[in-house]
mmCIF file of C-alpha atoms in Angstrom:
data_model
loop_
_atom_site.group_PDB
_atom_site.id
_atom_site.type_symbol
_atom_site.label_atom_id
_atom_site.label_comp_id
_atom_site.label_asym_id
_atom_site.label_seq_id
_atom_site.Cartn_x
_atom_site.Cartn_y
_atom_site.Cartn_z
ATOM 1 C CA MET A 1 -0.089 -10.772 11.551
ATOM 2 C CA ILE A 2 -0.762 -13.183 8.719
ATOM 3 C CA ALA A 3 -4.245 -13.833 10.142
ATOM 4 C CA GLY A 4 -4.925 -10.102 9.803
ATOM 5 C CA VAL A 5 -3.653 -10.061 6.212
ATOM 6 C CA GLN A 6 -5.841 -13.089 5.426
ATOM 7 C CA ALA A 7 -8.834 -11.254 6.942
ATOM 8 C CA LEU A 8 -8.144 -8.336 4.583
ATOM 9 C CA ALA A 9 -7.926 -10.776 1.653
ATOM 10 C CA GLN A 10 -11.300 -12.262 2.644
ATOM 11 C CA GLN A 11 -12.715 -8.744 2.877
ATOM 12 C CA ALA A 12 -11.417 -8.088 -0.656
ATOM 13 C CA ARG A 13 -13.572 -11.058 -1.721
ATOM 14 C CA HIS A 14 -16.576 -9.282 -0.187
ATOM 15 C CA GLY A 15 -16.721 -11.720 2.721
ATOM 16 C CA VAL A 16 -16.501 -14.920 0.666
ATOM 17 C CA ALA A 17 -14.516 -17.346 2.841
ATOM 18 C CA LEU A 18 -11.005 -18.200 1.710
ATOM 19 C CA GLY A 19 -10.900 -21.578 3.433
ATOM 20 C CA PHE A 20 -7.556 -23.274 4.083
ATOM 21 C CA ALA A 21 -4.865 -20.636 3.402
ATOM 22 C CA ASN A 22 -2.038 -22.798 2.009
ATOM 23 C CA PRO A 23 -3.400 -23.389 -1.524
ATOM 24 C CA GLY A 24 -3.920 -19.647 -2.053
ATOM 25 C CA ILE A 25 -0.496 -18.805 -0.644
ATOM 26 C CA TYR A 26 1.334 -21.337 -2.838
ATOM 27 C CA GLN A 27 -0.713 -20.307 -5.883
ATOM 28 C CA ARG A 28 0.594 -16.759 -5.456
ATOM 29 C CA TYR A 29 4.198 -17.713 -4.716
ATOM 30 C CA GLY A 30 6.568 -16.432 -7.376
ATOM 31 C CA THR A 31 4.237 -13.553 -8.327
ATOM 32 C CA ALA A 32 4.272 -9.891 -7.293
ATOM 33 C CA ALA A 33 1.784 -10.846 -4.550
ATOM 34 C CA TYR A 34 4.648 -12.393 -2.580
ATOM 35 C CA HIS A 35 8.070 -11.124 -1.565
ATOM 36 C CA ASP A 36 10.772 -13.787 -1.211
ATOM 37 C CA VAL A 37 12.727 -13.090 1.984
ATOM 38 C CA THR A 38 16.454 -13.858 2.102
ATOM 39 C CA ASP A 39 19.244 -13.351 4.629
ATOM 40 C CA HIS A 40 21.063 -11.091 2.153
ATOM 41 C CA PRO A 41 18.524 -8.854 0.385
ATOM 42 C CA LEU A 42 21.318 -6.468 -0.665
ATOM 43 C CA GLY A 43 23.334 -9.260 -2.301
ATOM 44 C CA ALA A 44 25.971 -11.791 -1.290
ATOM 45 C CA GLY A 45 28.486 -10.526 1.237
ATOM 46 C CA ARG A 46 26.368 -7.514 2.246
ATOM 47 C CA ASP A 47 25.072 -8.198 5.736
ATOM 48 C CA LEU A 48 22.402 -6.228 7.576
ATOM 49 C CA ALA A 49 22.425 -5.127 11.203
ATOM 50 C CA VAL A 50 20.544 -2.909 13.614
ATOM 51 C CA VAL A 51 22.100 -0.583 16.180
ATOM 52 C CA ARG A 52 19.961 -0.124 19.308
ATOM 53 C CA VAL A 53 20.258 2.344 22.161
ATOM 54 C CA ASP A 54 18.441 1.122 25.281
ATOM 55 C CA TYR A 55 17.936 2.542 28.762
ATOM 56 C CA VAL A 56 20.080 0.709 31.322
ATOM 57 C CA ASN A 57 17.205 0.724 33.842
ATOM 58 C CA GLY A 58 14.590 -0.134 31.167
ATOM 59 C CA THR A 59 12.568 3.029 31.874
ATOM 60 C CA ASP A 60 14.470 6.243 31.217
ATOM 61 C CA ALA A 61 17.977 7.652 30.673
ATOM 62 C CA SER A 62 18.567 8.519 34.350
ATOM 63 C CA LYS A 63 20.920 5.504 34.787
ATOM 64 C CA GLY A 64 22.478 5.884 31.354
ATOM 65 C CA THR A 65 22.113 4.066 28.076
ATOM 66 C CA THR A 66 23.730 1.096 26.436
ATOM 67 C CA THR A 67 24.318 0.504 22.737
ATOM 68 C CA SER A 68 24.179 -2.867 21.029
ATOM 69 C CA LEU A 69 24.699 -4.129 17.504
ATOM 70 C CA ARG A 70 22.396 -6.931 16.370
ATOM 71 C CA SER A 71 23.244 -8.804 13.199
ATOM 72 C CA LEU A 72 20.400 -9.908 10.959
ATOM 73 C CA GLY A 73 20.418 -13.183 9.044
ATOM 74 C CA GLN A 74 23.200 -14.621 11.199
ATOM 75 C CA ASP A 75 21.162 -17.147 13.206
ATOM 76 C CA SER A 76 23.094 -20.351 13.786
ATOM 77 C CA SER A 77 20.308 -22.694 12.712
ATOM 78 C CA LEU A 78 17.840 -20.905 10.425
ATOM 79 C CA ARG A 79 18.515 -19.460 7.008
ATOM 80 C CA ALA A 80 16.209 -17.437 4.782
ATOM 81 C CA VAL A 81 17.139 -18.445 1.249
ATOM 82 C CA VAL A 82 15.664 -18.000 -2.224
ATOM 83 C CA GLY A 83 12.559 -20.157 -2.450
ATOM 84 C CA TYR A 84 11.060 -21.947 0.532
ATOM 85 C CA ASP A 85 12.783 -21.560 3.892
ATOM 86 C CA ASP A 86 12.024 -22.384 7.526
ATOM 87 C CA VAL A 87 12.122 -18.731 8.555
ATOM 88 C CA THR A 88 9.306 -17.323 6.403
ATOM 89 C CA GLY A 89 7.975 -20.251 4.383
ATOM 90 C CA VAL A 90 7.533 -18.846 0.891
ATOM 91 C CA GLY A 91 8.117 -15.257 2.003
ATOM 92 C CA THR A 92 5.940 -12.340 3.028
ATOM 93 C CA PRO A 93 2.845 -10.908 1.364
ATOM 94 C CA GLY A 94 3.719 -8.195 -1.125
ATOM 95 C CA THR A 95 1.799 -5.045 -1.997
ATOM 96 C CA GLY A 96 -0.487 -6.910 -4.406
ATOM 97 C CA TYR A 97 -1.341 -9.812 -2.083
ATOM 98 C CA VAL A 98 -4.710 -8.598 -0.786
ATOM 99 C CA SER A 99 -5.877 -7.307 -4.169
ATOM 100 C CA SER A 100 -4.939 -10.653 -5.786
ATOM 101 C CA TYR A 101 -7.972 -12.158 -4.020
ATOM 102 C CA ARG A 102 -10.474 -9.771 -5.583
ATOM 103 C CA PRO A 103 -12.953 -11.511 -7.874
#
């Protein structure tokens, strides 16, 4: 996905190569071009989860469905914290990321 975003950034530069991505990414960190990802985007003590309904047979509802609750940000070894983290690095590109490469 990031390769696709980088291709759009290069296109915004009218095809001028970006080169090694890291310097540009770190240069934009802390600006509106990047979104810092954390385990608790709603604030401390406010966890996120997803409820899924899946087909028991994996194809259709003829054999019934099953419901599961999946917690987000509760991995036992990785944490997404303010600043750099092992989950997302410096975060995810924000709405202004591609346009920040325009000359």
